[in-house]
Structures are given as C-alpha cells and as structure tokens.
CSV table of C-alpha atoms and ligand atoms in Angstrom, one decimal:
chain,number,residue,atom,x,y,z
A,1,MET,CA,5.3,4.0,11.6
A,2,ILE,CA,5.1,4.2,7.9
A,3,TYR,CA,2.1,5.8,6.1
A,4,ILE,CA,1.5,4.8,2.5
A,5,ALA,CA,-0.9,7.2,0.7
A,6,ASN,CA,-2.5,5.2,-2.2
A,7,TRP,CA,-4.2,7.9,-4.2
A,8,LYS,CA,-5.6,5.2,-6.6
A,9,MET,CA,-7.2,7.1,-9.6
A,10,TYR,CA,-9.2,9.4,-7.3
A,11,LEU,CA,-7.5,12.6,-8.6
A,12,SER,CA,-6.5,14.0,-12.0
A,13,PHE,CA,-2.9,15.0,-12.7
A,14,LYS,CA,-3.5,18.6,-11.7
A,15,GLN,CA,-5.4,17.6,-8.6
A,16,GLU,CA,-2.5,15.3,-7.5
A,17,LEU,CA,0.0,18.1,-8.0
A,18,ASP,CA,-2.2,20.5,-6.0
A,19,LEU,CA,-2.5,18.1,-3.1
A,20,PHE,CA,1.2,17.3,-3.3
A,21,ASN,CA,2.2,21.0,-3.2
A,22,LYS,CA,0.3,21.3,0.1
A,23,ILE,CA,2.0,18.2,1.6
A,24,ALA,CA,5.4,19.4,0.5
A,25,LYS,CA,5.1,22.5,2.6
A,26,GLU,CA,4.7,20.4,5.8
A,27,ASN,CA,8.1,19.0,6.7
A,28,ALA,CA,6.7,17.0,9.6
A,29,MET,CA,4.3,15.2,7.2
A,30,LEU,CA,7.0,14.1,4.8
A,31,LYS,CA,8.9,12.2,7.4
A,32,ASN,CA,7.2,8.9,7.4
A,33,LEU,CA,5.0,9.3,4.4
A,34,VAL,CA,5.2,7.4,1.1
A,35,VAL,CA,3.1,9.1,-1.7
A,36,CYS,CA,1.7,6.7,-4.3
A,37,PRO,CA,0.1,8.9,-7.0
A,38,SER,CA,-0.8,7.8,-10.5
A,39,PHE,CA,2.0,6.8,-12.9
A,40,ILE,CA,1.7,10.1,-14.7
A,41,SER,CA,2.5,12.2,-11.7
A,42,LEU,CA,5.5,10.3,-10.3
A,43,LYS,CA,8.3,12.0,-12.1
A,44,THR,CA,6.8,15.5,-11.7
A,45,ILE,CA,6.4,15.0,-8.0
A,46,ASN,CA,9.9,13.7,-7.7
A,47,ASP,CA,11.3,16.7,-9.6
A,48,LEU,CA,9.3,19.1,-7.4
A,49,CYS,CA,10.5,17.5,-4.1
A,50,PRO,CA,13.4,15.0,-4.5
A,51,GLN,CA,13.4,14.2,-0.8
A,52,ILE,CA,9.8,12.7,-1.0
A,53,CYS,CA,9.5,8.9,-0.6
A,54,LEU,CA,7.7,7.9,-3.8
A,55,GLY,CA,5.7,4.8,-4.4
A,56,ALA,CA,4.1,3.4,-7.5
A,57,GLN,CA,0.6,1.8,-7.4
A,58,ASN,CA,1.6,-1.1,-9.7
A,59,CYS,CA,4.2,-2.1,-12.2
A,60,ALA,CA,4.6,-4.5,-15.2
A,61,ASP,CA,5.8,-8.1,-14.6
A,62,GLU,CA,8.7,-7.6,-17.1
A,63,ASN,CA,11.3,-4.9,-17.6
A,64,PHE,CA,11.0,-4.8,-21.4
A,65,GLY,CA,8.8,-6.0,-24.1
A,66,ALA,CA,5.7,-5.8,-26.2
A,67,LEU,CA,3.4,-4.9,-23.3
A,68,THR,CA,1.2,-2.0,-24.5
A,69,GLY,CA,0.2,0.4,-21.7
A,70,GLU,CA,2.5,-1.1,-19.0
A,71,VAL,CA,5.2,0.6,-17.0
A,72,SER,CA,8.4,-1.3,-16.2
A,73,PRO,CA,9.9,-1.6,-12.7
A,74,LYS,CA,13.2,-0.4,-14.3
A,75,SER,CA,11.6,2.9,-15.5
A,76,LEU,CA,10.2,3.4,-12.0
A,77,ARG,CA,13.7,2.9,-10.5
A,78,GLU,CA,15.1,5.4,-13.0
A,79,ILE,CA,12.7,8.2,-11.9
A,80,GLY,CA,13.3,7.7,-8.2
A,81,VAL,CA,10.5,5.3,-7.1
A,82,GLN,CA,11.5,3.5,-3.9
A,83,TYR,CA,8.3,1.5,-3.1
A,84,CYS,CA,5.7,-0.2,-5.2
A,85,ILE,CA,2.3,-1.6,-4.3
A,86,VAL,CA,1.8,-5.1,-5.6
A,87,GLY,CA,-1.2,-7.3,-5.8
A,88,HIS,CA,-3.7,-4.8,-4.5
A,89,ASN,CA,-7.2,-6.3,-4.4
A,90,GLU,CA,-8.4,-3.9,-7.1
A,91,ARG,CA,-5.6,-5.2,-9.4
A,92,ARG,CA,-6.4,-8.8,-8.5
A,93,SER,CA,-10.2,-8.5,-9.0
A,94,TYR,CA,-10.5,-6.0,-11.9
A,95,PHE,CA,-7.3,-6.9,-13.8
A,96,ASN,CA,-7.2,-10.6,-13.1
A,97,GLU,CA,-3.8,-10.4,-11.5
A,98,SER,CA,-2.6,-13.9,-10.5
A,99,ILE,CA,-0.2,-15.0,-7.7
A,100,ASN,CA,2.3,-15.9,-10.4
A,101,LYS,CA,2.2,-12.4,-11.9
A,102,ILE,CA,2.4,-10.8,-8.4
A,103,ASN,CA,5.5,-13.0,-7.6
A,104,LYS,CA,7.2,-12.0,-10.9
A,105,LYS,CA,6.7,-8.3,-10.0
A,106,ILE,CA,8.1,-8.9,-6.5
A,107,ASN,CA,11.2,-10.5,-7.9
A,108,LEU,CA,11.9,-7.7,-10.4
A,109,LEU,CA,11.3,-5.0,-7.8
A,110,ILE,CA,13.7,-6.7,-5.2
A,111,ASP,CA,16.4,-6.9,-7.9
A,112,LEU,CA,16.0,-3.2,-8.5
A,113,ASN,CA,16.0,-2.3,-4.8
A,114,ILE,CA,12.4,-1.1,-4.9
A,115,LYS,CA,10.5,-2.2,-1.8
A,116,PRO,CA,7.4,-4.2,-2.7
A,117,ILE,CA,4.3,-3.5,-0.6
A,118,VAL,CA,2.4,-6.7,-1.0
A,119,CYS,CA,-1.3,-6.6,-0.4
A,120,ILE,CA,-3.0,-9.6,1.2
A,121,GLY,CA,-6.5,-9.9,2.7
A,122,GLU,CA,-9.4,-12.2,3.0
A,123,PRO,CA,-12.4,-11.5,0.7
A,124,GLU,CA,-15.0,-12.0,3.4
A,125,GLN,CA,-15.1,-12.1,7.2
A,126,ILE,CA,-13.7,-15.4,8.4
A,127,SER,CA,-12.6,-17.0,11.7
A,128,LEU,CA,-9.0,-16.8,12.8
A,129,SER,CA,-8.3,-20.4,12.0
A,130,GLU,CA,-9.7,-20.0,8.5
A,131,PHE,CA,-7.6,-16.9,8.2
A,132,GLU,CA,-4.5,-18.9,9.1
A,133,GLU,CA,-5.2,-21.3,6.2
A,134,PHE,CA,-5.9,-18.4,3.9
A,135,ILE,CA,-2.6,-16.7,4.6
A,136,LYS,CA,-0.7,-19.9,4.3
A,137,ASN,CA,-2.1,-20.4,0.8
A,138,GLU,CA,-1.4,-16.8,-0.2
A,139,ILE,CA,2.2,-16.8,0.8
A,140,ALA,CA,2.9,-20.3,-0.5
A,141,GLY,CA,3.3,-18.9,-4.1
A,142,LEU,CA,5.3,-15.8,-3.1
A,143,SER,CA,9.0,-15.4,-2.6
A,144,HIS,CA,11.2,-12.9,-0.7
A,145,MET,CA,8.4,-12.4,1.8
A,146,ASP,CA,10.9,-11.3,4.5
A,147,GLN,CA,12.1,-8.5,2.2
A,148,VAL,CA,8.7,-6.9,1.5
A,149,ILE,CA,6.2,-4.9,3.5
A,150,ILE,CA,3.0,-6.8,3.9
A,151,ALA,CA,-0.2,-4.7,3.7
A,152,TYR,CA,-2.9,-6.6,5.5
A,153,GLU,CA,-6.1,-5.4,3.9
A,154,PRO,CA,-9.3,-7.3,4.6
A,155,VAL,CA,-11.1,-6.9,1.2
A,156,TRP,CA,-14.4,-6.3,2.9
A,157,ALA,CA,-13.0,-3.2,4.7
A,158,ILE,CA,-11.4,-1.6,1.6
A,159,GLY,CA,-13.3,1.5,0.5
A,160,SER,CA,-16.1,0.6,2.9
A,161,ASP,CA,-17.5,2.3,6.0
A,162,ILE,CA,-17.2,-0.9,8.0
A,163,GLU,CA,-15.4,-0.3,11.3
A,164,PRO,CA,-13.0,-3.2,11.7
A,165,SER,CA,-12.6,-4.8,15.1
A,166,PHE,CA,-9.2,-3.6,16.4
A,167,LYS,CA,-8.8,-6.8,18.4
A,168,ASP,CA,-9.3,-9.0,15.4
A,169,ILE,CA,-7.0,-6.9,13.3
A,170,GLY,CA,-4.3,-7.1,16.0
A,171,ASN,CA,-4.7,-10.9,16.2
A,172,ARG,CA,-4.4,-11.3,12.5
A,173,ILE,CA,-1.4,-9.1,12.2
A,174,SER,CA,0.3,-11.1,15.0
A,175,LEU,CA,-0.5,-14.3,13.1
A,176,ILE,CA,1.0,-13.0,9.9
A,177,LYS,CA,4.1,-11.9,11.8
A,178,SER,CA,4.4,-15.3,13.4
A,179,MET,CA,4.7,-16.7,9.8
A,180,ILE,CA,6.8,-14.0,8.2
A,181,ASN,CA,9.5,-11.9,9.7
A,182,THR,CA,8.8,-8.6,8.2
A,183,LYS,CA,6.9,-5.3,8.6
A,184,VAL,CA,3.1,-5.5,8.5
A,185,ILE,CA,0.9,-2.5,7.8
A,186,TYR,CA,-2.9,-2.3,7.8
A,187,GLY,CA,-5.2,-0.9,5.2
A,188,GLY,CA,-9.0,-0.7,4.8
A,189,ASN,CA,-11.1,2.3,5.9
A,190,VAL,CA,-8.3,4.0,7.8
A,191,LYS,CA,-9.3,7.6,8.6
A,192,SER,CA,-8.6,10.3,11.2
A,193,SER,CA,-11.5,9.2,13.4
A,194,ASN,CA,-10.1,5.6,13.9
A,195,ILE,CA,-6.4,6.1,13.4
A,196,GLU,CA,-5.7,6.6,17.1
A,197,ASN,CA,-7.2,3.3,18.0
A,198,PHE,CA,-5.2,1.6,15.3
A,199,LYS,CA,-2.0,3.2,16.6
A,200,LEU,CA,-2.6,1.4,20.0
A,201,LEU,CA,-1.9,-2.0,18.3
A,202,PRO,CA,1.7,-2.7,19.1
A,203,GLN,CA,2.1,-5.2,16.3
A,204,LEU,CA,1.4,-2.6,13.6
A,205,ASP,CA,4.2,-1.0,11.6
A,206,GLY,CA,2.0,1.4,9.6
A,207,PHE,CA,-0.9,2.0,7.3
A,208,LEU,CA,-2.0,1.9,3.7
A,209,ILE,CA,-4.5,4.6,3.2
A,210,GLY,CA,-6.8,5.1,0.2
A,211,ARG,CA,-9.7,7.6,0.2
A,212,SER,CA,-8.6,9.5,3.3
A,213,SER,CA,-5.2,10.1,1.9
A,214,THR,CA,-6.6,12.3,-0.9
A,215,ASP,CA,-7.9,14.9,1.5
A,216,PHE,CA,-5.1,17.1,2.8
A,217,GLU,CA,-6.6,17.9,6.2
A,218,GLU,CA,-7.5,14.2,6.8
A,219,LEU,CA,-4.1,13.0,5.8
A,220,LYS,CA,-2.5,15.6,8.0
A,221,LYS,CA,-4.5,14.3,11.0
A,222,ILE,CA,-3.6,10.7,10.2
A,223,VAL,CA,0.1,11.1,9.9
A,224,LYS,CA,0.6,13.4,12.9
B,1,PGA,P1,-9.4,2.8,1.7
B,1,PGA,O1,-8.4,2.0,0.7
B,1,PGA,O2,-8.5,3.5,2.7
B,1,PGA,O3,-10.1,3.7,0.8
B,1,PGA,O4,-10.3,1.8,2.3
B,1,PGA,C1,-7.3,1.3,1.2
B,1,PGA,C2,-6.6,0.6,0.0
B,1,PGA,O5,-7.3,0.1,-0.9
B,1,PGA,O6,-5.4,0.4,0.0
C-alpha cells in the first residue's frame, strides 16, 4: 500500500514543517508514505529527512523557458523529488490544464525518472458503462500509462463529505486495471473512519489523501 499525502495549499510553510517534524519522528509512518507539500517546502523537508519519499503537487510542462511562476520537472529531480501529481482535478478546473499539457508533463517526468501520479475521475456520478467510456476517452490522449500510478478520484467525492460506495469504487478500479496494467490508488474523502473499509478492496494499491493528511493524528491512523 502506498499513501500519498497531498497537502494542497492547506498549510503555510511553517505549518508544513511543524507537521513534517512530527511525521519524521514516526519511523513506521515513513515506510509507505509519500509527502506532497507545497513547492516551497520540498527542499527543506528533503534536507531535514533525506529518507523521506517526496512528491510534488504539480510541475511545468517544459524543463526551461519563459514560464513565469512555474517549476520545472528538472529542478524537482535535482532536489530529490521522486513522485509528482499530474492532472489533479483542481489543476484541470481552476488552471485549465488540458490533456495535452498533462501528457507533456508525464513524458518529461518519465524521462527524469520521477513517477507521475495521474489523477483521473468522473465529474459526476455515472453508471459503470458510462464510466468505461469516460476512462477510454481520458487515457486515449495519455502516453506511458503503464509507467504511472493512476489516482482514481471521482471529482464529486474530492473534498466532500460524501461516503463513496466501496463496491462501486472496487468495480471501477477493476475496470481501470483491465485497461491499464499499472498501480491504481483511490482518492476522495479518505479519512480514518472509512480507511479500513477501503483497505478491504483487493484491487486497491493505495490512497491519495487530501484534507485528512494535514492532521497528524488522522494521518497516523490512516497509514497504520
Ligand atoms: P480529499 O482530497 O482527501 O480532501 O477529498 C483528495 C484529493 O484531492 O487528492
């Protein structure tokens, strides 16, 4: 099981370091955890604890250039980043990230040996057959899908209090796995009170956790 903690922009730099310092004291927690803080904390966290698995929440779709405010995959590699979230729904919807851009990022990351965590999820609740069509369309424009981790995140569950149906999630993950031979993790309202049920799904390889990963005690219960 792999646990990806996506801290989004919930915490300030100092708050991220405080949280990380608590995590770093728990060897058992570090084992399967990938911490994805904001860009500004990545290097400091790596310097504090080089054995941590570090992930970025995003990257530029070029390695150099006149791209004000962007961070290149090459720089991420140089500071020890091993994973990078790509195409998160918040990037797609608030920053107009297209499939083409997402694919460019995946290609650059693979070249640098950074594992892309590619987020895919339907915007509203749909049937399994509609879901199959949706996934086919999503992956049609993406390459190297067998070399990424797919984060299945139904958009309607992200940041919500909706309890997803475990059976539906299991079926959808099996479907994705029948199309792509790679690891599939789940994200969307994962918390300590539902994690044990999720862990019963044999198809699942791990979790992408937002809100609950910013609370030390919650995260500890989730990754245990
Ligand atoms: P959430 O976010 O756990 O807060 O629902 C998950 C995600 O956006 O990756």
